[in-house]
Amino acid sequence: MSAKTYEVRTYGCQMNVHDSERLAGLLEDAGYVRAPGGEDTADVIVFNTCAVRENADNRLYGNLGRLAPKKAARPGMQIAVGGCLAQKDRDTIVRKAPWVDVVFGTHNIGRLPVLLERARIAEEAQVEIAESLEAFPSTLPTRRESAYAAWVAISVGCNNTCTFCIVPALRGKEKDRRPGDILAEVEALVADGVIEVTLLGQNVNAYGSDIGDREAFSKLLRACGNVEGLERVRFTSPHPRDFTDDVIAAMAETPNVMHQLHMPLQSGSDAVLKSMRRSYRQDRYLGIIEKVRAAMPDAAISTDIIVGFPGETEADFEQTLHVVREARFAQAFTFQYSKRPGTPAATMDGQIPKEVVQERYERLVALQEEISWAENKKQVGRTLEVLVAEGEGRKDDATHRLSGRAPDNRLVHFERPAEPVRPGTASIGAGPAPRPGTASIGAGPAPRPGTASIGAGPAPRPGDIVTVEVTYAAPHHLLAEKPALAVRRTRAGDAWERRTAAAEPAKGVMLGLPTIGAPRTEPASAGGCGCD
């Protein structure tokens, strides 16, 4: 008898992405295997939902409605709905879509296999919503989407009361993991081949409030610096209220903590920030940016911005544009305000007409596009170490390039190295000839110990490090059009190779991340749910 198959569909923030890796791990631990053909072959389809956008329920019910006839035609097929929308709507989901088998919340994802089996035996829907956390996601089995990078949850929940955000009501109050447990997980991941970790929390730099140590987060960053083999540490998403000088010092002084910061702004207007119940003002925010740049001049800073919050005037919006000009963000996740049912902002006076919000949104996007391009142009001529990624470059096959992330998290597309040369042939000559006026490979910096010149070994794998020179900048990516200077094969690349040899590469999840390009009719949620 063949194993049952599953498909997990993820919407929303990085916390949901991390939860979905655990859901996949739980199902595989219970004997399921990933469906090779998606929903057309899956015995179990799991929706990990997000409640941030106003129309999140419409999107879910539309997907469920489309699956209803498929489920009717396939006896034994099951559908499960989890995540923030499930936590919020509970019995409503089963009432509107009675063909759903399981509904579970954000606090009890570990119960999914049991609930599926119970629904199968009882032949009726199982709804189980825990009101408090049963186990940290990172303590559950996992099926990581990446062999070389990993999420590590250091806290769950949020103690803030932002008027536009429903997440605290669905994820609960902040609860911190013990530092020893976090570091043990990081060390285990590194032993498994991971070279990059992202510390994850709804309000990540508030870490320590639950355990009574205001400097716990900076201490954790420094402790990650002592993990041998861990090359890159990131974190998301912090809150300006809790961003203290000791965190800036830890970032600047810990070699493997990347000089990249996602710092949600939401609005540049003090009046709007007060209405949002954000505990900082414009001066405080710009002061943080100034300190970060003083300590790390090369830092790439990104942000979240809401346009059209209730009561926002043209003068308020101009203050947001002022902060964008002053901060010069490398990237901004910009989206139009939409009501979150159950939040104070949803019933506030002064709801902004759609056409006004759209016009402001387009002006903000145009300004940020201009700044992003200008900031990226500063990278031209720089030599960067790029962590080769899987699935980052959608056009890589057509352009014959590879893609990856620089230390500051900028996306870099680079020339696919030539195949290894045969003995007796010139090494670099096997690749494309340098363009007129460019230096030969020998003119670049010497490879670090443990690296190989580009003609000396096989092509780089996801997880390997490639040294390239940036030759062109676009608003959202960099290009390295010359032959790579060096390739460093890593344990992470070895891990990717083992995984690929054992099974098909993992499919990505739908992050729902907005871009800073042309406005969309329905902007998706930002990197941290737009709530940080």
Short mmCIF file of C-alpha atoms in Angstrom, two decimals:
data_model
loop_
_atom_site.label_atom_id
_atom_site.label_comp_id
_atom_site.label_asym_id
_atom_site.label_seq_id
_atom_site.Cartn_x
_atom_site.Cartn_y
_atom_site.Cartn_z
CA MET A 1 0.00 0.00 0.00
CA SER A 2 1.49 3.35 -1.04
CA ALA A 3 1.95 6.16 1.49
CA LYS A 4 -0.61 8.94 1.66
CA THR A 5 0.46 12.21 0.12
CA TYR A 6 0.13 15.83 1.29
CA GLU A 7 0.35 19.41 0.07
CA VAL A 8 0.81 22.45 2.36
CA ARG A 9 -0.12 25.90 1.07
CA THR A 10 1.20 28.85 3.01
CA TYR A 11 0.04 32.46 3.10
CA GLY A 12 1.35 35.36 5.17
CA CYS A 13 4.46 36.07 7.18
CA GLN A 14 7.68 34.24 7.96
CA MET A 15 6.14 32.81 11.12
CA ASN A 16 3.60 31.02 8.93
CA VAL A 17 6.38 29.81 6.66
CA HIS A 18 8.17 28.37 9.67
CA ASP A 19 4.94 26.80 10.94
CA SER A 20 4.39 25.19 7.53
CA GLU A 21 7.81 23.56 7.66
CA ARG A 22 6.70 22.02 10.96
CA LEU A 23 3.36 20.92 9.51
CA ALA A 24 5.22 19.19 6.69
CA GLY A 25 7.58 17.60 9.20
CA LEU A 26 4.69 16.37 11.34
CA LEU A 27 2.96 14.81 8.36
CA GLU A 28 6.13 13.12 7.13
CA ASP A 29 6.80 11.88 10.67
CA ALA A 30 3.31 10.34 10.53
CA GLY A 31 4.10 8.53 7.28
CA TYR A 32 2.84 10.96 4.62
CA VAL A 33 4.97 11.97 1.64
CA ARG A 34 4.84 15.20 -0.34
CA ALA A 35 2.49 14.98 -3.32
CA PRO A 36 4.52 15.16 -6.53
CA GLY A 37 1.59 16.61 -8.47
CA GLY A 38 0.26 19.13 -5.96
CA GLU A 39 -3.46 19.20 -5.23
CA ASP A 40 -4.25 16.90 -8.16
CA THR A 41 -2.58 13.96 -6.39
CA ALA A 42 -2.58 14.98 -2.69
CA ASP A 43 -4.57 12.92 -0.21
CA VAL A 44 -4.34 15.77 2.32
CA ILE A 45 -4.31 19.49 1.48
CA VAL A 46 -3.43 21.87 4.33
CA PHE A 47 -4.08 25.61 4.16
CA ASN A 48 -1.91 27.62 6.57
CA THR A 49 -3.80 30.90 6.53
CA CYS A 50 -3.21 34.56 7.26
CA ALA A 51 -5.82 36.97 8.66
CA VAL A 52 -3.94 40.20 8.00
CA ARG A 53 -5.76 41.29 4.85
CA GLU A 54 -9.41 42.27 4.83
CA ASN A 55 -10.30 39.75 2.12
CA ALA A 56 -8.32 36.81 3.53
CA ASP A 57 -11.50 34.83 4.19
CA ASN A 58 -12.79 35.37 0.64
CA ARG A 59 -9.55 34.01 -0.76
CA LEU A 60 -9.72 30.96 1.51
CA TYR A 61 -13.36 30.15 0.74
CA GLY A 62 -12.69 30.59 -2.96
CA ASN A 63 -9.91 28.00 -2.77
CA LEU A 64 -12.04 25.67 -0.67
CA GLY A 65 -14.95 25.99 -3.09
CA ARG A 66 -12.71 25.05 -6.00
CA LEU A 67 -11.57 21.92 -4.15
CA ALA A 68 -15.09 20.77 -3.19
CA PRO A 69 -15.82 18.85 -6.42
CA LYS A 70 -12.35 17.31 -6.41
CA LYS A 71 -12.87 16.08 -2.87
CA ALA A 72 -16.31 14.67 -3.76
CA ALA A 73 -14.74 12.74 -6.65
CA ARG A 74 -11.91 11.33 -4.53
CA PRO A 75 -13.05 9.35 -1.49
CA GLY A 76 -10.55 9.60 1.35
CA MET A 77 -9.18 13.02 0.39
CA GLN A 78 -8.95 15.40 3.38
CA ILE A 79 -8.71 19.18 3.73
CA ALA A 80 -7.32 20.95 6.79
CA VAL A 81 -7.31 24.67 7.56
CA GLY A 82 -4.91 26.16 10.12
CA GLY A 83 -3.18 29.44 10.89
CA CYS A 84 -4.40 32.86 11.93
CA LEU A 85 -7.69 32.83 10.01
CA ALA A 86 -8.56 29.46 11.52
CA GLN A 87 -7.76 30.81 14.98
CA LYS A 88 -10.06 33.77 14.32
CA ASP A 89 -13.00 32.13 12.54
CA ARG A 90 -13.12 28.72 14.21
CA ASP A 91 -16.52 27.12 13.55
CA THR A 92 -17.33 29.57 10.74
CA ILE A 93 -15.03 27.70 8.38
CA VAL A 94 -16.86 24.39 8.81
CA ARG A 95 -20.23 26.11 8.56
CA LYS A 96 -19.34 27.78 5.25
CA ALA A 97 -17.32 24.84 3.90
CA PRO A 98 -18.70 21.66 5.49
CA TRP A 99 -16.39 19.51 3.36
CA VAL A 100 -13.39 20.68 5.43
CA ASP A 101 -12.15 17.88 7.70
CA VAL A 102 -9.91 19.67 10.21
CA VAL A 103 -9.66 23.20 11.60
CA PHE A 104 -6.75 23.95 13.95
CA GLY A 105 -5.23 27.15 15.33
CA THR A 106 -1.88 28.83 15.68
CA HIS A 107 -1.21 27.31 19.10
CA ASN A 108 -1.75 23.62 18.35
CA ILE A 109 -0.19 22.84 14.98
CA GLY A 110 1.35 19.73 16.55
CA ARG A 111 -2.11 18.14 16.68
CA LEU A 112 -2.65 18.01 12.92
CA PRO A 113 -1.88 14.29 12.28
CA VAL A 114 -4.07 13.22 15.22
CA LEU A 115 -6.94 15.44 14.09
CA LEU A 116 -6.75 14.08 10.53
CA GLU A 117 -6.94 10.51 11.81
CA ARG A 118 -9.80 11.37 14.18
CA ALA A 119 -11.74 13.01 11.34
CA ARG A 120 -11.21 9.96 9.16
CA ILE A 121 -12.49 7.57 11.81
CA ALA A 122 -15.38 9.73 13.03
CA GLU A 123 -16.29 10.85 9.50
CA GLU A 124 -16.96 14.36 10.75
CA ALA A 125 -15.03 17.61 10.97
CA GLN A 126 -12.65 18.10 13.86
CA VAL A 127 -12.27 21.66 15.16
CA GLU A 128 -9.60 22.18 17.81
CA ILE A 129 -8.39 25.68 18.69
CA ALA A 130 -6.03 25.97 21.64
CA GLU A 131 -6.15 29.28 23.50
CA SER A 132 -2.50 29.17 24.51
CA LEU A 133 0.71 27.78 23.07
CA GLU A 134 1.17 24.03 23.41
CA ALA A 135 4.75 23.85 22.11
CA PHE A 136 7.19 26.16 20.36
CA PRO A 137 7.15 25.43 16.62
CA SER A 138 10.86 24.65 16.69
CA THR A 139 10.36 21.73 19.07
CA LEU A 140 8.28 19.86 16.47
CA PRO A 141 9.50 17.72 13.57
CA THR A 142 10.46 19.74 10.53
CA ARG A 143 10.66 19.45 6.78
CA ARG A 144 12.80 22.50 5.98
CA GLU A 145 12.29 24.19 2.64
CA SER A 146 16.01 24.93 2.39
CA ALA A 147 19.03 22.71 2.97
CA TYR A 148 21.33 25.68 3.61
CA ALA A 149 19.19 28.27 5.47
CA ALA A 150 16.76 27.91 8.35
CA TRP A 151 14.27 29.82 10.47
CA VAL A 152 14.68 29.65 14.24
CA ALA A 153 11.76 30.88 16.34
CA ILE A 154 13.00 32.60 19.49
CA SER A 155 9.59 33.84 20.65
CA VAL A 156 5.94 33.72 19.71
CA GLY A 157 3.17 36.23 20.31
CA CYS A 158 3.29 39.98 20.82
CA ASN A 159 2.68 42.35 23.75
CA ASN A 160 1.96 45.40 21.57
CA THR A 161 -1.52 46.78 20.95
CA CYS A 162 -1.22 48.40 17.50
CA THR A 163 -4.69 49.44 16.41
CA PHE A 164 -4.32 48.01 12.89
CA CYS A 165 -3.03 44.58 13.89
CA ILE A 166 -4.97 41.45 14.78
CA VAL A 167 -1.92 39.23 15.31
CA PRO A 168 -1.65 39.62 19.12
CA ALA A 169 -5.27 38.45 19.45
CA LEU A 170 -4.47 35.35 17.39
CA ARG A 171 -0.92 34.55 18.47
CA GLY A 172 -1.28 35.62 22.10
CA LYS A 173 1.10 37.37 24.47
CA GLU A 174 4.82 37.09 23.90
CA LYS A 175 6.44 33.93 25.16
CA ASP A 176 10.22 33.51 24.94
CA ARG A 177 12.26 30.38 24.52
CA ARG A 178 15.21 29.72 26.78
CA PRO A 179 18.51 30.88 25.23
CA GLY A 180 20.03 27.43 25.71
CA ASP A 181 17.22 25.80 23.72
CA ILE A 182 17.64 28.30 20.90
CA LEU A 183 21.40 27.81 20.68
CA ALA A 184 21.00 24.04 20.83
CA GLU A 185 18.69 24.22 17.82
CA VAL A 186 21.10 26.50 15.95
CA GLU A 187 23.99 24.12 16.62
CA ALA A 188 21.90 21.15 15.44
CA LEU A 189 21.00 22.99 12.25
CA VAL A 190 24.64 23.85 11.57
CA ALA A 191 25.60 20.22 12.13
CA ASP A 192 23.01 19.35 9.47
CA GLY A 193 24.67 21.66 6.93
CA VAL A 194 22.90 24.98 7.52
CA ILE A 195 25.15 28.05 7.26
CA GLU A 196 22.50 30.79 7.57
CA VAL A 197 19.82 31.18 10.23
CA THR A 198 17.13 33.82 10.65
CA LEU A 199 16.00 34.42 14.22
CA LEU A 200 12.25 34.81 14.12
CA GLY A 201 9.71 36.50 16.36
CA GLN A 202 6.57 38.57 16.03
CA ASN A 203 8.58 41.29 17.79
CA VAL A 204 11.98 39.68 17.70
CA ASN A 205 14.04 42.28 19.55
CA ALA A 206 11.62 42.33 22.49
CA TYR A 207 13.10 38.93 23.28
CA GLY A 208 13.93 38.79 26.97
CA SER A 209 10.83 40.57 28.29
CA ASP A 210 9.32 37.21 29.20
CA ILE A 211 12.49 36.02 30.94
CA GLY A 212 13.39 39.30 32.64
CA ASP A 213 16.54 40.28 30.74
CA ARG A 214 16.42 43.49 28.69
CA GLU A 215 19.70 42.67 26.93
CA ALA A 216 18.82 39.07 26.15
CA PHE A 217 18.51 39.67 22.41
CA SER A 218 21.92 41.28 22.00
CA LYS A 219 23.43 38.49 24.11
CA LEU A 220 21.76 35.94 21.83
CA LEU A 221 23.22 37.60 18.73
CA ARG A 222 26.70 37.51 20.26
CA ALA A 223 26.22 33.87 21.28
CA CYS A 224 25.36 32.99 17.68
CA GLY A 225 28.74 34.46 16.77
CA ASN A 226 30.39 31.65 18.72
CA VAL A 227 28.68 28.84 16.79
CA GLU A 228 31.39 27.33 14.62
CA GLY A 229 30.31 26.91 11.01
CA LEU A 230 27.45 29.43 11.20
CA GLU A 231 28.29 32.03 8.56
CA ARG A 232 25.23 34.29 8.43
CA VAL A 233 22.76 35.39 11.10
CA ARG A 234 19.69 37.51 10.37
CA PHE A 235 16.58 38.40 12.34
CA THR A 236 13.07 39.63 11.69
CA SER A 237 11.06 41.60 12.53
CA PRO A 238 12.19 44.09 15.17
CA HIS A 239 10.17 46.95 16.64
CA PRO A 240 11.62 50.47 16.98
CA ARG A 241 10.41 50.67 20.58
CA ASP A 242 12.74 47.86 21.67
CA PHE A 243 15.68 48.58 19.38
CA THR A 244 18.41 49.49 21.83
CA ASP A 245 22.06 50.50 21.54
CA ASP A 246 23.30 47.13 22.79
CA VAL A 247 21.62 45.44 19.79
CA ILE A 248 23.33 47.83 17.38
CA ALA A 249 26.68 47.11 19.05
CA ALA A 250 26.09 43.35 18.84
CA MET A 251 25.29 43.63 15.14
CA ALA A 252 28.37 45.70 14.44
CA GLU A 253 30.76 43.60 16.53
CA THR A 254 29.61 40.04 15.74
CA PRO A 255 31.18 39.00 12.42
CA ASN A 256 28.49 36.57 11.31
CA VAL A 257 25.55 38.90 12.08
CA MET A 258 24.71 40.48 8.76
CA HIS A 259 24.55 44.24 8.31
CA GLN A 260 20.95 44.04 7.21
CA LEU A 261 18.00 45.41 9.16
CA HIS A 262 14.26 45.29 8.56
CA MET A 263 12.83 48.13 10.67
CA PRO A 264 9.05 48.66 10.25
CA LEU A 265 8.10 52.35 10.00
CA GLN A 266 4.36 52.11 9.19
CA SER A 267 4.03 55.92 9.04
CA GLY A 268 6.26 58.96 9.27
CA SER A 269 3.56 61.10 10.88
CA ASP A 270 3.60 61.46 14.66
CA ALA A 271 -0.18 61.93 14.65
CA VAL A 272 -0.76 58.74 12.67
CA LEU A 273 1.77 56.80 14.77
CA LYS A 274 -0.14 57.88 17.87
CA SER A 275 -3.42 56.76 16.30
CA MET A 276 -1.79 53.46 15.36
CA ARG A 277 -0.69 53.16 19.00
CA ARG A 278 2.93 52.86 17.97
CA SER A 279 5.24 53.71 20.86
CA TYR A 280 7.78 55.82 18.94
CA ARG A 281 7.74 58.99 16.88
CA GLN A 282 9.56 60.20 13.77
CA ASP A 283 12.59 61.59 15.64
CA ARG A 284 13.08 58.36 17.55
CA TYR A 285 12.86 56.29 14.36
CA LEU A 286 15.32 58.42 12.39
CA GLY A 287 17.62 58.44 15.41
CA ILE A 288 17.81 54.64 15.27
CA ILE A 289 18.61 54.73 11.55
CA GLU A 290 21.36 57.29 12.19
CA LYS A 291 22.93 55.14 14.93
CA VAL A 292 22.80 52.01 12.77
CA ARG A 293 24.48 53.81 9.87
CA ALA A 294 27.14 55.26 12.18
CA ALA A 295 28.02 51.79 13.47
CA MET A 296 27.57 50.00 10.12
CA PRO A 297 27.88 52.36 7.13
CA ASP A 298 27.24 49.48 4.73
CA ALA A 299 23.98 48.40 6.37
CA ALA A 300 21.00 47.79 4.08
CA ILE A 301 17.79 48.85 5.81
CA SER A 302 14.29 47.87 4.70
CA THR A 303 10.91 48.73 6.15
CA ASP A 304 7.12 48.28 6.15
CA ILE A 305 4.84 51.24 5.37
CA ILE A 306 1.05 51.50 5.52
CA VAL A 307 -0.60 54.07 3.23
CA GLY A 308 -4.07 55.45 3.94
CA PHE A 309 -4.49 54.67 7.63
CA PRO A 310 -7.77 56.17 8.94
CA GLY A 311 -7.41 59.91 9.48
CA GLU A 312 -4.20 60.24 7.44
CA THR A 313 -4.07 63.71 5.89
CA GLU A 314 -1.98 64.86 2.97
CA ALA A 315 0.35 66.53 5.49
CA ASP A 316 0.66 63.22 7.37
CA PHE A 317 1.51 61.42 4.15
CA GLU A 318 4.14 64.04 3.32
CA GLN A 319 5.81 63.20 6.65
CA THR A 320 6.04 59.58 5.54
CA LEU A 321 7.68 60.68 2.29
CA HIS A 322 10.09 62.81 4.34
CA VAL A 323 11.19 59.82 6.41
CA VAL A 324 11.63 57.71 3.28
CA ARG A 325 13.89 60.39 1.79
CA GLU A 326 15.90 60.71 5.02
CA ALA A 327 16.24 56.99 5.76
CA ARG A 328 17.00 55.97 2.16
CA PHE A 329 15.71 52.43 2.53
CA ALA A 330 17.20 49.75 0.33
CA GLN A 331 13.71 48.30 0.06
CA ALA A 332 10.23 49.03 1.38
CA PHE A 333 7.28 46.69 1.70
CA THR A 334 4.51 49.16 0.98
CA PHE A 335 0.83 48.35 1.08
CA GLN A 336 -2.50 50.05 1.29
CA TYR A 337 -4.39 50.03 4.56
CA SER A 338 -7.22 47.54 4.67
CA LYS A 339 -9.53 46.81 7.57
CA ARG A 340 -8.66 43.91 9.82
CA PRO A 341 -11.98 42.83 11.34
CA GLY A 342 -11.68 42.86 15.11
CA THR A 343 -9.09 45.66 15.27
CA PRO A 344 -9.78 49.17 16.65
CA ALA A 345 -8.72 50.78 13.36
CA ALA A 346 -11.47 48.99 11.46
CA THR A 347 -14.13 51.15 13.14
CA MET A 348 -12.20 54.42 13.33
CA ASP A 349 -13.59 57.60 11.79
CA GLY A 350 -11.76 59.07 8.81
CA GLN A 351 -11.52 56.01 6.58
CA ILE A 352 -9.69 57.20 3.45
CA PRO A 353 -11.37 56.86 0.02
CA LYS A 354 -9.84 54.14 -2.14
CA GLU A 355 -8.81 56.53 -4.93
CA VAL A 356 -6.92 58.77 -2.46
CA VAL A 357 -5.11 55.79 -0.97
CA GLN A 358 -4.21 54.52 -4.43
CA GLU A 359 -2.79 57.88 -5.53
CA ARG A 360 -0.66 58.20 -2.38
CA TYR A 361 0.48 54.62 -2.71
CA GLU A 362 1.68 55.22 -6.27
CA ARG A 363 3.63 58.31 -5.21
CA LEU A 364 5.30 56.41 -2.38
CA VAL A 365 6.19 53.49 -4.64
CA ALA A 366 7.69 55.86 -7.24
CA LEU A 367 9.83 57.59 -4.61
CA GLN A 368 11.05 54.34 -3.07
CA GLU A 369 11.79 52.90 -6.51
CA GLU A 370 14.00 55.89 -7.24
CA ILE A 371 15.82 55.54 -3.90
CA SER A 372 16.24 51.76 -4.20
CA TRP A 373 17.81 52.18 -7.62
CA ALA A 374 20.15 54.92 -6.43
CA GLU A 375 21.23 52.86 -3.41
CA ASN A 376 21.79 49.78 -5.56
CA LYS A 377 23.92 51.77 -8.01
CA LYS A 378 26.35 52.37 -5.13
CA GLN A 379 27.05 48.63 -5.20
CA VAL A 380 28.41 48.68 -8.78
CA GLY A 381 32.10 47.83 -8.78
CA ARG A 382 31.96 46.13 -5.38
CA THR A 383 33.09 42.55 -4.87
CA LEU A 384 30.46 40.53 -2.99
CA GLU A 385 30.25 37.05 -1.54
CA VAL A 386 26.91 35.66 -2.73
CA LEU A 387 25.20 32.70 -1.08
CA VAL A 388 23.84 30.74 -4.04
CA ALA A 389 20.10 30.28 -3.66
CA GLU A 390 17.47 27.92 -5.02
CA GLY A 391 14.44 29.46 -6.68
CA GLU A 392 15.42 33.12 -6.17
CA GLY A 393 15.88 33.91 -9.86
CA ARG A 394 12.70 33.17 -11.77
CA LYS A 395 14.40 33.86 -15.12
CA ASP A 396 17.67 32.06 -14.39
CA ASP A 397 17.07 29.28 -16.93
CA ALA A 398 16.27 31.75 -19.69
CA THR A 399 19.19 34.07 -18.89
CA HIS A 400 21.67 31.26 -18.09
CA ARG A 401 22.39 32.87 -14.73
CA LEU A 402 22.38 31.82 -11.11
CA SER A 403 21.08 33.91 -8.23
CA GLY A 404 21.75 34.40 -4.56
CA ARG A 405 21.90 36.83 -1.67
CA ALA A 406 24.70 39.19 -0.72
CA PRO A 407 25.53 39.59 2.98
CA ASP A 408 23.18 42.60 3.16
CA ASN A 409 20.42 40.45 1.62
CA ARG A 410 20.40 42.17 -1.77
CA LEU A 411 19.43 39.82 -4.59
CA VAL A 412 22.30 39.21 -7.02
CA HIS A 413 22.04 37.52 -10.41
CA PHE A 414 25.39 36.35 -11.73
CA GLU A 415 26.80 34.65 -14.76
CA ARG A 416 26.55 30.88 -14.65
CA PRO A 417 30.15 29.63 -14.42
CA ALA A 418 31.53 27.54 -17.23
CA GLU A 419 31.71 23.78 -16.87
CA PRO A 420 34.98 22.43 -15.41
CA VAL A 421 37.81 22.39 -17.90
CA ARG A 422 39.71 19.27 -18.93
CA PRO A 423 43.31 18.79 -17.86
CA GLY A 424 45.70 20.70 -20.04
CA THR A 425 43.30 23.47 -20.98
CA ALA A 426 43.34 27.01 -19.69
CA SER A 427 41.17 27.41 -16.60
CA ILE A 428 39.37 30.67 -17.08
CA GLY A 429 39.48 30.49 -20.85
CA ALA A 430 36.79 27.82 -20.79
CA GLY A 431 34.21 30.43 -19.88
CA PRO A 432 32.98 33.47 -21.80
CA ALA A 433 35.65 35.94 -22.81
CA PRO A 434 35.87 39.13 -20.74
CA ARG A 435 34.26 42.15 -22.33
CA PRO A 436 36.64 44.75 -23.82
CA GLY A 437 38.14 46.91 -21.13
CA THR A 438 37.49 44.47 -18.29
CA ALA A 439 40.18 42.79 -16.23
CA SER A 440 41.01 39.14 -16.61
CA ILE A 441 40.29 36.82 -13.72
CA GLY A 442 43.82 37.12 -12.50
CA ALA A 443 43.36 40.81 -11.86
CA GLY A 444 40.80 40.27 -9.15
CA PRO A 445 41.48 39.56 -5.49
CA ALA A 446 43.04 36.26 -4.64
CA PRO A 447 40.58 33.59 -3.46
CA ARG A 448 40.39 33.07 0.29
CA PRO A 449 41.73 29.79 1.69
CA GLY A 450 39.30 27.02 0.85
CA THR A 451 38.01 28.67 -2.33
CA ALA A 452 38.64 27.57 -5.86
CA SER A 453 39.12 29.58 -9.03
CA ILE A 454 36.15 29.27 -11.30
CA GLY A 455 37.72 26.86 -13.74
CA ALA A 456 39.05 24.50 -11.07
CA GLY A 457 35.93 22.64 -10.00
CA PRO A 458 32.27 21.85 -10.62
CA ALA A 459 29.58 24.52 -10.87
CA PRO A 460 28.35 26.10 -7.62
CA ARG A 461 25.35 24.55 -5.88
CA PRO A 462 22.70 26.22 -3.74
CA GLY A 463 24.44 26.80 -0.42
CA ASP A 464 27.87 27.47 -1.95
CA ILE A 465 29.49 30.91 -1.83
CA VAL A 466 30.45 32.67 -5.08
CA THR A 467 32.60 35.81 -5.18
CA VAL A 468 31.46 38.20 -7.90
CA GLU A 469 31.91 41.80 -9.01
CA VAL A 470 28.74 43.84 -9.43
CA THR A 471 28.52 45.39 -12.90
CA TYR A 472 24.93 46.67 -13.06
CA ALA A 473 22.19 47.72 -10.65
CA ALA A 474 18.41 47.67 -11.04
CA PRO A 475 15.94 48.86 -8.37
CA HIS A 476 15.32 45.34 -7.07
CA HIS A 477 18.46 43.38 -7.92
CA LEU A 478 22.14 43.52 -8.85
CA LEU A 479 23.89 41.92 -11.81
CA ALA A 480 27.40 40.45 -11.98
CA GLU A 481 28.02 40.02 -15.70
CA LYS A 482 31.71 39.14 -15.56
CA PRO A 483 32.97 35.64 -14.82
CA ALA A 484 32.89 34.87 -11.11
CA LEU A 485 36.14 35.46 -9.23
CA ALA A 486 35.89 32.38 -7.02
CA VAL A 487 33.61 29.61 -5.82
CA ARG A 488 33.75 28.25 -2.29
CA ARG A 489 32.07 24.89 -1.91
CA THR A 490 30.45 24.61 1.50
CA ARG A 491 28.91 22.07 3.84
CA ALA A 492 25.60 23.69 2.95
CA GLY A 493 26.14 22.90 -0.72
CA ASP A 494 26.97 19.32 0.27
CA ALA A 495 23.70 19.18 2.24
CA TRP A 496 21.74 20.49 -0.76
CA GLU A 497 23.39 17.89 -2.98
CA ARG A 498 22.50 15.06 -0.59
CA ARG A 499 18.90 16.23 -0.38
CA THR A 500 18.60 16.56 -4.15
CA ALA A 501 20.06 13.10 -4.68
CA ALA A 502 17.60 11.62 -2.18
CA ALA A 503 14.42 13.26 -3.45
CA GLU A 504 12.96 15.97 -5.63
CA PRO A 505 13.88 19.51 -4.54
CA ALA A 506 11.45 21.08 -2.07
CA LYS A 507 8.80 23.36 -3.53
CA GLY A 508 8.70 26.92 -2.25
CA VAL A 509 5.88 28.36 -0.23
CA MET A 510 3.79 31.39 -1.17
CA LEU A 511 5.16 34.06 1.12
CA GLY A 512 2.67 36.69 0.07
CA LEU A 513 5.44 39.31 0.18
CA PRO A 514 4.69 42.57 -1.60
CA THR A 515 7.11 44.18 -3.99
CA ILE A 516 7.99 47.83 -4.36
CA GLY A 517 7.15 47.88 -8.05
CA ALA A 518 3.92 48.86 -9.78
CA PRO A 519 0.91 48.99 -7.46
CA ARG A 520 -1.33 45.98 -7.35
CA THR A 521 -5.08 45.92 -6.94
CA GLU A 522 -4.76 43.79 -3.86
CA PRO A 523 -1.42 44.29 -2.07
CA ALA A 524 -0.33 41.24 -0.14
CA SER A 525 0.90 41.26 3.42
CA ALA A 526 4.38 42.45 4.26
CA GLY A 527 7.32 40.45 5.52
CA GLY A 528 6.23 40.56 9.13
CA CYS A 529 2.47 40.60 8.52
CA GLY A 530 2.72 44.35 8.26
CA CYS A 531 2.12 44.39 11.97
CA ASP A 532 5.59 44.79 13.47
#
